[in-house]
Amino acid sequence: MEQGQGQGPARSRLGRGTLLLMSTATGLSVAGNYFAQPLLDVIGRDLHLSSATAALVVTVAQVGYGLGLLLLVPLGDLLERRRLAVVLTTATAAFLTVTASAPNGALLLIGTALTGLTSVAAQVVVPYAATLAAPSERGRTVGTVMTGLLLGILLARTAAGLLAELGGWRTVYWVNAALMLLMALLLRLRLPTLRTTAGLRYPALLRSTLALFAQEPVLRWRAALGALVFAGFSVLWTAMAFLMSGPAYGWQESAIGLLGLVGAAGSLSASAAGRLADRGLVHRVTGVAAFLLLGSWGLLAAGGAGGAWSLVALLTGVVVLDGAVQAVHISNQNQVYAIRPEARNRLNSAYMTSYFVGGAVGSALTSVVWSAAGWGGVCTLGAALAAAAVAVWLAERLRPGSRSASAGPAAQPSSAASSAASSSSTACRRPAGGSPSAARIASR
């Protein structure tokens, strides 16, 4: 288990200001991957790109982020985490400037892909915060940091539209690059050092990340849930622009971007879900959120007709769906982070890769379903994914031993985790010259 957290294992080393900084940093890190979505037409005209080439901007951002989850996030279990977070944040700022100054499509795609790769600094900061927090506050802490990340995703489109109107599409990238440099400086000054040495070389570290799926049933269940709910989230936001710009509503792009503000209201549930998880209610939160997710698609379906009442139903459905998705996600992270504290970054890499794959599959399916069946087909697809999430939650709850396996922050680790924790604890007591410490944390 992790050692050296402050003056005792139950004492949090996170002040309110530091927690807010980490939340802001995660939001700004991921925002760069979503700026292009409402600006593709403008970018294409400026750089003389075809619509297909312009659309690749979104794709390469997703590919870069996925590679970062697989290749960079596990490094948090090998390297000093503050330094890793600062280096990745600084690199993101540099790559944003490449995108902002790109004279052609090729350099634009390179800058976007590299920005996506290093923006996984956000996924280094989240388990970093979970480790620094006292166990009784871990859910609230993760919820607070994730609120910042989710606001970054949802508000990126709104910010991109507004700044593009003020100074062109490049403006939002220049502004974000400056803010990321500021974040790197503040993270370097405010965060305590945190080292967790896995005792593995990099190739073995990557193999052990994949091996966690075979070793940890809680990870498998929660990864499946995460993939399904984020697939539903992607279905909604991929199809939303088609619906709102179509004959039912006829909105302009700038107005469509403001829908991110509505979705942001749902993200506020992340902190509440974290607090409930700290009280040992993580499974109930997951179940209630999964059923709310299923119900939200009924409201969204009613919103497809156009008109005032349909708009009210649509906006309500957006808030409920986003809130439910975030509640499931925070509950999942609370469970996953409790499995093996010494492997928290690798667990996060494994879980978030599944989460990301679910989102990519949801986006791909939406394009096909929208062309074949319109908004009604999209809502059917979303409801089917939500129903599958409910089924996974029920299956997890009904499996033998599930009620005592991982009920919250105080949950007992699996036998494999207990063995790892025992070995880690032993390694921590060995003198210099022996095996590296499993978790050595030193305050600034």
Short mmCIF file of C-alpha atoms in Angstrom, two decimals:
data_model
loop_
_atom_site.label_atom_id
_atom_site.label_comp_id
_atom_site.label_asym_id
_atom_site.label_seq_id
_atom_site.Cartn_x
_atom_site.Cartn_y
_atom_site.Cartn_z
CA MET A 1 0.00 0.00 0.00
CA GLU A 2 1.05 3.64 -0.38
CA GLN A 3 3.15 4.95 2.45
CA GLY A 4 4.15 8.34 3.74
CA GLN A 5 1.03 10.37 3.05
CA GLY A 6 1.57 13.30 5.33
CA GLN A 7 1.92 12.45 9.01
CA GLY A 8 -0.28 9.38 8.81
CA PRO A 9 -2.10 7.19 6.35
CA ALA A 10 -5.49 8.75 7.09
CA ARG A 11 -4.40 12.38 6.79
CA SER A 12 -5.06 14.25 3.54
CA ARG A 13 -2.30 16.35 2.05
CA LEU A 14 -4.69 18.25 -0.19
CA GLY A 15 -5.75 21.74 0.77
CA ARG A 16 -8.74 23.30 -0.91
CA GLY A 17 -6.56 25.54 -3.09
CA THR A 18 -4.39 22.65 -4.28
CA LEU A 19 -7.46 20.56 -5.05
CA LEU A 20 -8.95 23.44 -7.09
CA LEU A 21 -5.65 23.80 -8.95
CA MET A 22 -5.61 20.11 -9.86
CA SER A 23 -9.24 20.28 -10.98
CA THR A 24 -8.52 23.30 -13.20
CA ALA A 25 -5.39 21.70 -14.65
CA THR A 26 -7.27 18.56 -15.69
CA GLY A 27 -10.01 20.60 -17.38
CA LEU A 28 -7.57 22.73 -19.35
CA SER A 29 -5.53 19.64 -20.32
CA VAL A 30 -8.39 17.80 -21.99
CA ALA A 31 -10.11 20.88 -23.46
CA GLY A 32 -7.58 21.09 -26.30
CA ASN A 33 -8.92 17.83 -27.73
CA TYR A 34 -12.41 19.30 -28.22
CA PHE A 35 -11.81 22.85 -29.50
CA ALA A 36 -11.88 21.76 -33.14
CA GLN A 37 -15.35 20.17 -33.09
CA PRO A 38 -17.39 23.37 -33.63
CA LEU A 39 -14.63 24.94 -35.78
CA LEU A 40 -14.07 22.28 -38.45
CA ASP A 41 -15.77 24.27 -41.19
CA VAL A 42 -13.80 27.43 -40.40
CA ILE A 43 -10.50 25.54 -40.13
CA GLY A 44 -11.16 23.73 -43.41
CA ARG A 45 -11.80 26.99 -45.28
CA ASP A 46 -8.75 28.72 -43.81
CA LEU A 47 -6.32 25.89 -44.61
CA HIS A 48 -8.07 24.82 -47.84
CA LEU A 49 -8.92 21.37 -46.54
CA SER A 50 -11.63 19.02 -47.72
CA SER A 51 -14.38 18.24 -45.23
CA ALA A 52 -13.00 14.69 -44.85
CA THR A 53 -9.51 15.98 -44.04
CA ALA A 54 -10.87 18.56 -41.62
CA ALA A 55 -12.83 15.82 -39.84
CA LEU A 56 -9.56 13.97 -39.27
CA VAL A 57 -8.65 16.65 -36.72
CA VAL A 58 -11.13 15.11 -34.28
CA THR A 59 -10.00 11.57 -35.12
CA VAL A 60 -6.28 12.17 -34.59
CA ALA A 61 -7.00 13.88 -31.26
CA GLN A 62 -8.82 10.74 -30.14
CA VAL A 63 -6.04 8.46 -31.39
CA GLY A 64 -3.38 10.57 -29.66
CA TYR A 65 -5.30 10.54 -26.39
CA GLY A 66 -5.82 6.78 -26.59
CA LEU A 67 -2.10 6.20 -27.13
CA GLY A 68 -1.32 8.48 -24.20
CA LEU A 69 -3.61 6.45 -21.94
CA LEU A 70 -1.83 3.25 -22.91
CA LEU A 71 1.77 4.48 -23.07
CA LEU A 72 2.14 7.46 -20.75
CA VAL A 73 -0.32 7.16 -17.86
CA PRO A 74 1.30 3.96 -16.45
CA LEU A 75 4.53 5.97 -16.00
CA GLY A 76 2.93 7.45 -12.89
CA ASP A 77 3.76 4.13 -11.17
CA LEU A 78 7.38 4.41 -12.26
CA LEU A 79 8.33 8.11 -12.15
CA GLU A 80 7.93 10.92 -9.65
CA ARG A 81 4.38 12.11 -10.30
CA ARG A 82 4.73 15.85 -9.85
CA ARG A 83 7.54 15.95 -12.39
CA LEU A 84 5.57 13.75 -14.79
CA ALA A 85 2.49 15.98 -14.52
CA VAL A 86 4.55 19.14 -15.05
CA VAL A 87 6.44 17.71 -18.05
CA LEU A 88 3.24 16.52 -19.74
CA THR A 89 1.48 19.83 -19.07
CA THR A 90 4.41 21.81 -20.50
CA ALA A 91 4.54 19.54 -23.55
CA THR A 92 0.81 20.06 -24.11
CA ALA A 93 1.36 23.83 -24.13
CA ALA A 94 4.13 23.44 -26.71
CA PHE A 95 2.03 21.23 -28.99
CA LEU A 96 -0.92 23.62 -28.75
CA THR A 97 1.32 26.31 -30.21
CA VAL A 98 2.13 23.97 -33.12
CA THR A 99 -1.60 23.63 -33.81
CA ALA A 100 -2.21 27.36 -33.39
CA SER A 101 0.51 28.30 -35.89
CA ALA A 102 -0.05 25.46 -38.38
CA PRO A 103 0.21 26.76 -41.98
CA ASN A 104 -1.23 23.60 -43.52
CA GLY A 105 -3.30 20.53 -42.77
CA ALA A 106 -0.34 18.20 -42.19
CA LEU A 107 1.14 20.32 -39.38
CA LEU A 108 -2.33 20.87 -37.93
CA LEU A 109 -2.86 17.11 -37.68
CA ILE A 110 0.60 16.54 -36.17
CA GLY A 111 0.06 19.24 -33.54
CA THR A 112 -3.40 17.91 -32.72
CA ALA A 113 -2.20 14.31 -32.37
CA LEU A 114 0.70 15.29 -30.12
CA THR A 115 -1.57 17.51 -28.01
CA GLY A 116 -3.91 14.56 -27.53
CA LEU A 117 -0.98 12.32 -26.58
CA THR A 118 0.31 14.56 -23.76
CA SER A 119 -3.08 15.83 -22.59
CA VAL A 120 -3.32 12.61 -20.58
CA ALA A 121 -1.60 14.70 -17.91
CA ALA A 122 -5.20 14.92 -16.69
CA GLN A 123 -5.24 11.16 -16.12
CA VAL A 124 -2.00 11.40 -14.15
CA VAL A 125 -3.42 14.14 -11.93
CA VAL A 126 -6.64 12.28 -11.03
CA PRO A 127 -4.98 9.24 -9.35
CA TYR A 128 -2.34 11.64 -7.96
CA ALA A 129 -5.15 13.46 -6.11
CA ALA A 130 -6.71 10.14 -5.03
CA THR A 131 -3.39 9.08 -3.49
CA LEU A 132 -2.85 12.35 -1.64
CA ALA A 133 -6.37 12.30 -0.19
CA ALA A 134 -7.27 10.54 3.04
CA PRO A 135 -9.19 7.30 2.32
CA SER A 136 -12.36 8.73 3.89
CA GLU A 137 -12.18 11.69 1.48
CA ARG A 138 -11.08 9.90 -1.68
CA GLY A 139 -14.49 9.87 -3.33
CA ARG A 140 -15.06 13.59 -2.77
CA THR A 141 -11.55 14.37 -3.97
CA VAL A 142 -11.87 12.34 -7.17
CA GLY A 143 -15.31 13.85 -7.76
CA THR A 144 -13.96 17.39 -7.43
CA VAL A 145 -11.03 16.81 -9.80
CA MET A 146 -13.25 15.00 -12.29
CA THR A 147 -15.73 17.88 -12.22
CA GLY A 148 -12.95 20.09 -13.58
CA LEU A 149 -12.08 17.54 -16.25
CA LEU A 150 -15.69 17.16 -17.34
CA LEU A 151 -16.25 20.90 -17.43
CA GLY A 152 -13.18 21.15 -19.66
CA ILE A 153 -14.70 18.65 -22.09
CA LEU A 154 -18.14 20.23 -22.12
CA LEU A 155 -17.15 23.90 -22.13
CA ALA A 156 -14.34 23.55 -24.70
CA ARG A 157 -16.86 23.81 -27.54
CA THR A 158 -18.43 26.94 -26.06
CA ALA A 159 -15.05 28.61 -25.48
CA ALA A 160 -13.88 27.70 -28.97
CA GLY A 161 -16.91 29.29 -30.59
CA LEU A 162 -16.70 32.50 -28.58
CA LEU A 163 -12.94 32.99 -29.00
CA ALA A 164 -13.11 32.15 -32.71
CA GLU A 165 -15.61 34.97 -33.20
CA LEU A 166 -13.26 37.37 -31.40
CA GLY A 167 -9.98 36.51 -33.10
CA GLY A 168 -10.27 33.54 -35.45
CA TRP A 169 -10.00 29.81 -34.87
CA ARG A 170 -6.33 29.96 -33.82
CA THR A 171 -7.09 32.20 -30.83
CA VAL A 172 -8.45 29.45 -28.60
CA TYR A 173 -5.29 27.37 -29.08
CA TRP A 174 -2.98 30.30 -28.24
CA VAL A 175 -5.02 31.10 -25.12
CA ASN A 176 -5.03 27.48 -23.97
CA ALA A 177 -1.28 27.18 -24.56
CA ALA A 178 -0.65 30.19 -22.30
CA LEU A 179 -2.96 28.79 -19.62
CA MET A 180 -1.24 25.39 -19.76
CA LEU A 181 2.14 27.03 -19.19
CA LEU A 182 0.68 28.78 -16.17
CA MET A 183 -0.71 25.46 -14.92
CA ALA A 184 2.69 23.80 -15.29
CA LEU A 185 4.30 26.50 -13.17
CA LEU A 186 1.61 26.34 -10.48
CA LEU A 187 1.67 22.54 -10.34
CA ARG A 188 5.46 22.67 -9.88
CA LEU A 189 5.12 25.17 -7.05
CA ARG A 190 2.06 23.80 -5.23
CA LEU A 191 2.09 20.01 -5.50
CA PRO A 192 4.03 17.79 -3.12
CA THR A 193 6.40 15.25 -4.61
CA LEU A 194 4.99 11.76 -4.90
CA ARG A 195 6.94 8.71 -5.97
CA THR A 196 5.57 5.20 -6.36
CA THR A 197 8.21 2.80 -7.61
CA ALA A 198 6.70 -0.28 -9.23
CA GLY A 199 10.06 -2.07 -9.44
CA LEU A 200 9.45 -2.80 -13.14
CA ARG A 201 11.06 -1.74 -16.39
CA TYR A 202 8.85 0.11 -18.85
CA PRO A 203 7.93 -2.87 -21.11
CA ALA A 204 7.06 -4.96 -18.04
CA LEU A 205 5.06 -2.03 -16.69
CA LEU A 206 2.92 -1.98 -19.84
CA ARG A 207 2.43 -5.75 -19.70
CA SER A 208 1.39 -5.54 -16.06
CA THR A 209 -1.22 -2.91 -16.99
CA LEU A 210 -2.87 -5.36 -19.37
CA ALA A 211 -2.48 -8.20 -16.85
CA LEU A 212 -4.62 -6.28 -14.36
CA PHE A 213 -7.71 -7.14 -16.42
CA ALA A 214 -7.06 -10.84 -15.88
CA GLN A 215 -6.22 -10.42 -12.19
CA GLU A 216 -8.90 -8.02 -10.96
CA PRO A 217 -12.61 -8.80 -11.48
CA VAL A 218 -13.66 -5.41 -10.07
CA LEU A 219 -11.64 -3.73 -12.82
CA ARG A 220 -13.33 -5.85 -15.48
CA TRP A 221 -16.84 -5.08 -14.25
CA ARG A 222 -16.20 -1.38 -13.81
CA ALA A 223 -14.38 -1.07 -17.13
CA ALA A 224 -17.40 -2.61 -18.88
CA LEU A 225 -19.73 -0.19 -17.11
CA GLY A 226 -17.51 2.76 -17.97
CA ALA A 227 -17.31 1.79 -21.64
CA LEU A 228 -21.09 1.49 -21.92
CA VAL A 229 -21.97 4.77 -20.22
CA PHE A 230 -19.34 6.77 -22.10
CA ALA A 231 -20.53 5.21 -25.34
CA GLY A 232 -23.97 6.62 -24.53
CA PHE A 233 -22.45 10.01 -23.73
CA SER A 234 -20.69 10.02 -27.11
CA VAL A 235 -23.87 8.98 -28.90
CA LEU A 236 -25.67 12.03 -27.52
CA TRP A 237 -22.99 14.61 -28.22
CA THR A 238 -22.10 13.22 -31.65
CA ALA A 239 -25.72 13.42 -32.82
CA MET A 240 -26.67 16.64 -31.04
CA ALA A 241 -25.20 18.98 -33.67
CA PHE A 242 -27.07 17.09 -36.42
CA LEU A 243 -30.38 17.44 -34.59
CA MET A 244 -30.01 21.08 -33.58
CA SER A 245 -28.83 22.27 -37.00
CA GLY A 246 -31.55 20.27 -38.80
CA PRO A 247 -35.13 21.21 -39.67
CA ALA A 248 -36.50 20.52 -36.17
CA TYR A 249 -34.58 23.44 -34.61
CA GLY A 250 -32.39 25.14 -37.23
CA TRP A 251 -29.84 26.51 -34.76
CA GLN A 252 -26.56 28.12 -35.79
CA GLU A 253 -23.19 26.66 -34.75
CA SER A 254 -22.57 29.28 -32.06
CA ALA A 255 -25.90 28.50 -30.41
CA ILE A 256 -25.25 24.76 -30.59
CA GLY A 257 -21.94 25.29 -28.81
CA LEU A 258 -23.82 26.83 -25.87
CA LEU A 259 -25.43 23.44 -25.21
CA GLY A 260 -22.18 22.59 -23.49
CA LEU A 261 -23.30 24.91 -20.70
CA VAL A 262 -26.40 22.77 -20.22
CA GLY A 263 -24.32 19.60 -20.10
CA ALA A 264 -22.02 21.25 -17.57
CA ALA A 265 -24.91 21.40 -15.10
CA GLY A 266 -25.02 17.60 -15.10
CA SER A 267 -21.29 17.37 -14.39
CA LEU A 268 -21.88 18.91 -10.97
CA SER A 269 -23.19 15.50 -9.86
CA ALA A 270 -19.59 14.24 -9.87
CA SER A 271 -18.79 15.80 -6.50
CA ALA A 272 -22.04 14.55 -4.93
CA ALA A 273 -21.38 11.03 -6.24
CA GLY A 274 -17.92 11.13 -4.70
CA ARG A 275 -19.28 12.15 -1.30
CA LEU A 276 -21.83 9.32 -1.38
CA ALA A 277 -19.08 6.88 -2.32
CA ASP A 278 -17.14 7.99 0.77
CA ARG A 279 -20.18 6.94 2.82
CA GLY A 280 -20.08 3.40 1.39
CA LEU A 281 -22.99 3.91 -1.03
CA VAL A 282 -21.02 3.41 -4.22
CA HIS A 283 -23.09 0.47 -5.52
CA ARG A 284 -26.39 2.24 -4.88
CA VAL A 285 -25.13 5.36 -6.63
CA THR A 286 -24.10 3.25 -9.62
CA GLY A 287 -27.47 1.52 -9.82
CA VAL A 288 -29.57 4.66 -9.47
CA ALA A 289 -27.41 6.47 -12.03
CA ALA A 290 -27.67 3.57 -14.50
CA PHE A 291 -31.48 3.63 -14.31
CA LEU A 292 -31.50 7.44 -14.66
CA LEU A 293 -29.31 7.07 -17.73
CA LEU A 294 -31.87 4.69 -19.23
CA GLY A 295 -34.74 7.07 -18.42
CA SER A 296 -32.93 10.08 -19.89
CA TRP A 297 -33.24 8.62 -23.37
CA GLY A 298 -37.03 8.81 -23.13
CA LEU A 299 -36.75 12.56 -22.51
CA LEU A 300 -34.21 12.92 -25.31
CA ALA A 301 -36.47 11.05 -27.73
CA ALA A 302 -39.32 13.44 -26.89
CA GLY A 303 -36.98 16.32 -27.66
CA GLY A 304 -36.58 15.38 -31.30
CA ALA A 305 -39.83 16.88 -32.54
CA GLY A 306 -38.91 20.55 -32.23
CA GLY A 307 -40.90 23.26 -30.47
CA ALA A 308 -40.76 24.72 -26.97
CA TRP A 309 -41.89 21.68 -25.00
CA SER A 310 -39.63 19.36 -26.98
CA LEU A 311 -36.71 21.68 -26.26
CA VAL A 312 -37.48 21.54 -22.53
CA ALA A 313 -37.56 17.73 -22.68
CA LEU A 314 -34.32 17.68 -24.66
CA LEU A 315 -32.44 19.96 -22.28
CA THR A 316 -33.72 18.06 -19.25
CA GLY A 317 -32.60 14.81 -20.84
CA VAL A 318 -29.13 16.27 -21.47
CA VAL A 319 -28.75 17.28 -17.81
CA VAL A 320 -29.99 13.91 -16.51
CA LEU A 321 -27.81 11.92 -18.91
CA ASP A 322 -24.65 13.89 -18.19
CA GLY A 323 -25.27 13.71 -14.44
CA ALA A 324 -25.87 9.95 -14.59
CA VAL A 325 -22.77 9.32 -16.69
CA GLN A 326 -20.58 11.25 -14.29
CA ALA A 327 -22.06 9.53 -11.23
CA VAL A 328 -21.28 6.10 -12.70
CA HIS A 329 -17.81 7.24 -13.73
CA ILE A 330 -16.89 8.61 -10.28
CA SER A 331 -18.26 5.47 -8.62
CA ASN A 332 -16.19 3.35 -10.98
CA GLN A 333 -13.01 5.28 -10.22
CA ASN A 334 -13.66 5.04 -6.50
CA GLN A 335 -13.84 1.26 -6.81
CA VAL A 336 -10.91 0.88 -9.19
CA TYR A 337 -8.52 3.09 -7.21
CA ALA A 338 -9.18 1.02 -4.06
CA ILE A 339 -7.97 -2.24 -5.65
CA ARG A 340 -4.19 -1.74 -5.56
CA PRO A 341 -2.97 1.64 -4.33
CA GLU A 342 0.59 0.89 -5.49
CA ALA A 343 -0.68 0.35 -9.06
CA ARG A 344 -3.13 3.22 -9.19
CA ASN A 345 -1.83 4.76 -12.43
CA ARG A 346 -1.83 1.42 -14.23
CA LEU A 347 -5.37 0.75 -13.01
CA ASN A 348 -6.39 4.18 -14.25
CA SER A 349 -4.74 3.50 -17.60
CA ALA A 350 -6.58 0.20 -17.98
CA TYR A 351 -9.93 1.64 -16.91
CA MET A 352 -9.69 4.85 -18.93
CA THR A 353 -8.59 3.00 -22.06
CA SER A 354 -11.77 0.93 -21.84
CA TYR A 355 -13.76 4.09 -21.16
CA PHE A 356 -12.23 5.78 -24.19
CA VAL A 357 -12.79 2.78 -26.47
CA GLY A 358 -16.45 2.80 -25.45
CA GLY A 359 -16.73 6.47 -26.42
CA ALA A 360 -15.06 5.89 -29.79
CA VAL A 361 -17.39 2.97 -30.56
CA GLY A 362 -20.40 5.08 -29.56
CA SER A 363 -19.35 7.88 -31.91
CA ALA A 364 -18.78 5.48 -34.80
CA LEU A 365 -22.16 3.77 -34.31
CA THR A 366 -23.93 7.12 -34.13
CA SER A 367 -22.79 8.18 -37.60
CA VAL A 368 -24.20 4.97 -39.08
CA VAL A 369 -27.46 5.03 -37.10
CA TRP A 370 -28.15 8.71 -37.78
CA SER A 371 -27.85 8.15 -41.54
CA ALA A 372 -30.17 5.13 -41.40
CA ALA A 373 -32.77 6.09 -38.77
CA GLY A 374 -32.31 9.71 -37.67
CA TRP A 375 -32.85 10.94 -34.11
CA GLY A 376 -35.25 8.13 -33.24
CA GLY A 377 -32.64 5.54 -34.13
CA VAL A 378 -30.00 7.41 -32.15
CA CYS A 379 -32.20 7.40 -29.04
CA THR A 380 -32.87 3.70 -29.48
CA LEU A 381 -29.14 3.08 -29.67
CA GLY A 382 -28.53 5.18 -26.55
CA ALA A 383 -31.29 3.39 -24.64
CA ALA A 384 -29.87 -0.01 -25.63
CA LEU A 385 -26.44 0.98 -24.30
CA ALA A 386 -28.01 2.24 -21.07
CA ALA A 387 -29.99 -0.99 -20.69
CA ALA A 388 -26.77 -2.94 -21.13
CA ALA A 389 -25.18 -0.82 -18.38
CA VAL A 390 -28.09 -1.66 -16.05
CA ALA A 391 -27.65 -5.34 -16.87
CA VAL A 392 -23.91 -5.20 -16.10
CA TRP A 393 -24.60 -3.47 -12.78
CA LEU A 394 -27.17 -6.14 -11.84
CA ALA A 395 -24.83 -8.95 -12.89
CA GLU A 396 -22.03 -7.50 -10.76
CA ARG A 397 -24.30 -7.18 -7.74
CA LEU A 398 -25.62 -10.72 -8.11
CA ARG A 399 -22.27 -12.45 -8.54
CA PRO A 400 -21.08 -14.47 -5.51
CA GLY A 401 -19.16 -12.42 -2.95
CA SER A 402 -19.83 -9.09 -4.66
CA ARG A 403 -21.33 -7.42 -1.58
CA SER A 404 -18.22 -7.94 0.50
CA ALA A 405 -15.62 -7.62 -2.25
CA SER A 406 -15.49 -3.87 -2.76
CA ALA A 407 -18.11 -1.83 -1.00
CA GLY A 408 -16.29 1.49 -0.90
CA PRO A 409 -13.17 3.19 0.37
CA ALA A 410 -12.85 0.79 3.26
CA ALA A 411 -13.19 -2.23 0.99
CA GLN A 412 -10.83 -5.10 1.44
CA PRO A 413 -8.51 -5.75 -1.49
CA SER A 414 -8.66 -8.93 -3.50
CA SER A 415 -6.30 -11.71 -2.58
CA ALA A 416 -3.96 -10.70 -5.39
CA ALA A 417 -4.07 -7.13 -4.19
CA SER A 418 -3.45 -8.21 -0.59
CA SER A 419 -0.39 -10.13 -1.74
CA ALA A 420 0.86 -7.13 -3.70
CA ALA A 421 0.26 -4.82 -0.75
CA SER A 422 2.07 -7.20 1.58
CA SER A 423 5.05 -7.41 -0.77
CA SER A 424 5.02 -3.66 -1.16
CA SER A 425 4.96 -3.13 2.59
CA THR A 426 7.87 -5.52 3.01
CA ALA A 427 9.82 -3.72 0.30
CA CYS A 428 9.30 -0.43 2.10
CA ARG A 429 11.05 -1.82 5.17
CA ARG A 430 14.10 -3.10 3.33
CA PRO A 431 17.35 -1.19 3.78
CA ALA A 432 19.06 0.73 0.99
CA GLY A 433 20.53 -1.55 -1.61
CA GLY A 434 17.55 -3.91 -1.58
CA SER A 435 14.45 -3.76 -3.72
CA PRO A 436 13.07 -0.28 -4.38
CA SER A 437 10.35 1.02 -2.16
CA ALA A 438 6.88 0.19 -3.36
CA ALA A 439 5.66 3.65 -2.51
CA ARG A 440 7.89 6.46 -1.30
CA ILE A 441 6.33 9.88 -0.87
CA ALA A 442 8.31 12.91 0.20
CA SER A 443 6.90 16.33 0.99
CA ARG A 444 8.37 19.45 -0.50
#
